[in-house]
Amino acid sequence: MVLGRAEETTVTRPQTRRKDTRERIQHVALELFLERGYDQTSLREIAERLEVTKAALYYHFRTKEDIVTSLIEDIGRPVDDLIAWGQGQPATRATRREVLRRLNEALDTGAPVFRFLQENQAALRSRGSADGFRDRMRALGALLTVPDAGMVEQVRTLSALFTVYFGTFAASHMEGDPDEKRAALLQVAWEQLDAAHGYTGEDGE
Amino acid sequence: MVLGRAEETTVTRPQTRRKDTRERIQHVALELFLERGYDQTSLREIAERLEVTKAALYYHFRTKEDIVTSLIEDIGRPVDDLIAWGQGQPATRATRREVLRRLNEALDTGAPVFRFLQENQAALRSRGSADGFRDRMRALGALLTVPDAGMVEQVRTLSALFTVYFGTFAASHMEGDPDEKRAALLQVAWEQLDAAHGYTGEDGE
Amino acid sequence: MVLGRAEETTVTRPQTRRKDTRERIQHVALELFLERGYDQTSLREIAERLEVTKAALYYHFRTKEDIVTSLIEDIGRPVDDLIAWGQGQPATRATRREVLRRLNEALDTGAPVFRFLQENQAALRSRGSADGFRDRMRALGALLTVPDAGMVEQVRTLSALFTVYFGTFAASHMEGDPDEKRAALLQVAWEQLDAAHGYTGEDGE
Amino acid sequence: MVLGRAEETTVTRPQTRRKDTRERIQHVALELFLERGYDQTSLREIAERLEVTKAALYYHFRTKEDIVTSLIEDIGRPVDDLIAWGQGQPATRATRREVLRRLNEALDTGAPVFRFLQENQAALRSRGSADGFRDRMRALGALLTVPDAGMVEQVRTLSALFTVYFGTFAASHMEGDPDEKRAALLQVAWEQLDAAHGYTGEDGE
DNA sequence: CATGAATGAGAATTCATTCAT
DNA sequence: CATGAATGAATTCTCATTCAT
């Protein structure tokens, strides 16, 4: 988008030994993984779009899976941090609201990778790449509930999580201002959270 | 060669196939697609698990994609019916509740295929197999909203749909009676629906 | 098409679905392994010389190593039989002589495979394919010695084994009648055996 | 070169390389060639075990084959000297005995390289690296025979050579004192030599 | 209905080698 | 002396698909 200007003059830079090849690979790989799916995306395609050779990819990543792993790590860390933070806080309404708010925020940044994980679950499962991810989602869920919650309360909590999580993906297909949409997701999720915990607005926790 | 005659008395089950082979293929294919992902599942594996040859699969299905298509059709029809029914009804609270109730029900039966679609989105997209599915989800969403709804109301509707849809998958990992879980999902989704439409329990629509 | 009679002159029979492809692969593979070494021989080359596709090889053998394994088994069995036979016999001079005689004979038939094993030891070791072979040689050696033999006696026995074994390979580069060469190898080996066991021609065992 | 000053105080051994890097490469290469075979050993592995980069190897050796060539030359020269010496001597019993004695000695020193050549014959043949070696063995054989020898005599000579040559490798797997084993090999080989030339211990040559 | 044999295309990966710095 | 980044060519292997029998 804001690239523009410099773009035009550079036509023949394939030879330019770049520093950022590793990141460029991650970027293009994610792009293609989203377009065509993980399994459908061959390293040849990634290399071609980058105008390097397949072997160059192998200089930077030991395997195809390694590329995916590096991608996941980048977004896994923020979520891990969030979980760690949440576990260190008292289990209050404020904490739960903050957890959802931060998740809502993290999803905004890492949306493409999250979507990739979401849409390629089966492909990644066999490779164990995304298994850690499922655990993280469960940990987040745990932060939002109370242990002795009834089934309906649990579902309401789950529902709040889904609203933020899946809502982010669905929202990208909806019209409207992105920030406004995000805010709406969070608001609704918060309502569900309050419903789950029987918070009516009168009594605090 | 000299089979014929002895056929009926045969004790060795290999012959048990015959007419229902087509369904057995669908069954095993779905099983493997869920275990290892669509792309990761080769026809060889399907054939092996069925104890037939690859070539035998080609007698029943023209291509690998055909298998998936047949699978989707089986569950697509119920959803199509649901959509058609919904579109023929007045846009009342009762209709919307019934739409969710039927979806909740349909998911119970067709859960494995839905999950397969869910987890293999990326793999199927390229082949156009599941695109029709996304459309169906959108059509369902449309049945639940009103045209001039605000963003928050839309999100609440979406949230209701997610609760039923994703909740079904998540619930399979939760402990508790399946029927009770299903009922809880529907109840929460209905609440969200009412919230989306500002229904307070006093005035009907 | 016009196969039958014309068979001999046929130039274009690639399409003919043959029965003996498996054996033809083994044959050509061994040929190439001997010419260029195991690692240097690619499946592409084997396929080309056979005028089939690489994939055809994989129909008949699961891996490249499997080809080698199948080759070794063919000659391993005769040697195993020989060892088994030897172990069932009393440890007399006659038995030892017979062991060498049979080895001399087996080598004549399986010479190419033995030579292949001999010249590709390092290449095969890592794959564990030929390890069983080393064991067999040792077992043969054991059949020829007595437990309490002195070092010099052991060396003489070893020497007899080497004469038959390595002599067969070296002999192929020497001029002269093959049968006569084989007989000479055996005669010398027998002499060494007698020397090893202090047999002078007077006293039997 | 410009290292100098800091040189002495260095504690971190990585620098310990320097001048002897070439030899260290030869050493590690031989080690790996023996462990995994020539073709199976990649320059990457050699570099890794040496804790240098692949490119560093190329500073010392033009190609992978050059490494092997340098290795062979190191042991080829002693054998060449031995051949030259033998050819300059009268074809007496004493000369032949001395040839075997020196070979026995040379094998002791250069055993690993000899073994490498022995176990990688096929891999090296295609590259012509070891062909010179086969010639050398033949030249040695020629030094031990007389031109008009009968077949059995020739075999006995060959046998003497094999005893020293292959015996050295086999002996490394046998228990006992190395020097004693070597002596035994030479003794037996000498006996075979005498047998080949009809030397009974009465009449000299 | 089903199989045995085969193919053509393409995948991931590895290797020896190069060269600007 | 040595490295980091890259390449071109090859390799093993897998897959969906075909077809004569």
PDB file of C-alpha atoms (C1' of nucleotides) in Angstrom, chain A residues 17 21 53-56 59-60, chain F residues 4-11:
ATOM      1  CA  ARG A  17      21.627 -10.507  -1.530  1.00  0.00           C
ATOM      2  CA  THR A  21      14.672 -13.125   2.884  1.00  0.00           C
ATOM      3  CA  THR A  53      15.009 -20.987  -5.927  1.00  0.00           C
ATOM      4  CA  LYS A  54      13.479 -23.711  -3.851  1.00  0.00           C
ATOM      5  CA  ALA A  55      16.892 -24.399  -2.399  1.00  0.00           C
ATOM      6  CA  ALA A  56      16.990 -20.877  -1.036  1.00  0.00           C
ATOM      7  CA  TYR A  59      18.663 -22.342   3.488  1.00  0.00           C
ATOM      8  CA  HIS A  60      16.311 -20.434   5.735  1.00  0.00           C
TER       9      HIS A  60
ATOM     10  C1'  DG F   4      26.263 -16.239   4.691  1.00  0.00           C
ATOM     11  C1'  DA F   5      23.322 -16.616   1.107  1.00  0.00           C
ATOM     12  C1'  DA F   6      22.123 -18.690  -2.798  1.00  0.00           C
ATOM     13  C1'  DT F   7      21.777 -21.901  -7.020  1.00  0.00           C
ATOM     14  C1'  DG F   8      20.978 -25.735 -10.395  1.00  0.00           C
ATOM     15  C1'  DA F   9      20.601 -30.191 -10.835  1.00  0.00           C
ATOM     16  C1'  DA F  10      19.368 -34.256  -9.107  1.00  0.00           C
ATOM     17  C1'  DT F  11      17.133 -37.667  -5.985  1.00  0.00           C
TER      18       DT F  11
END
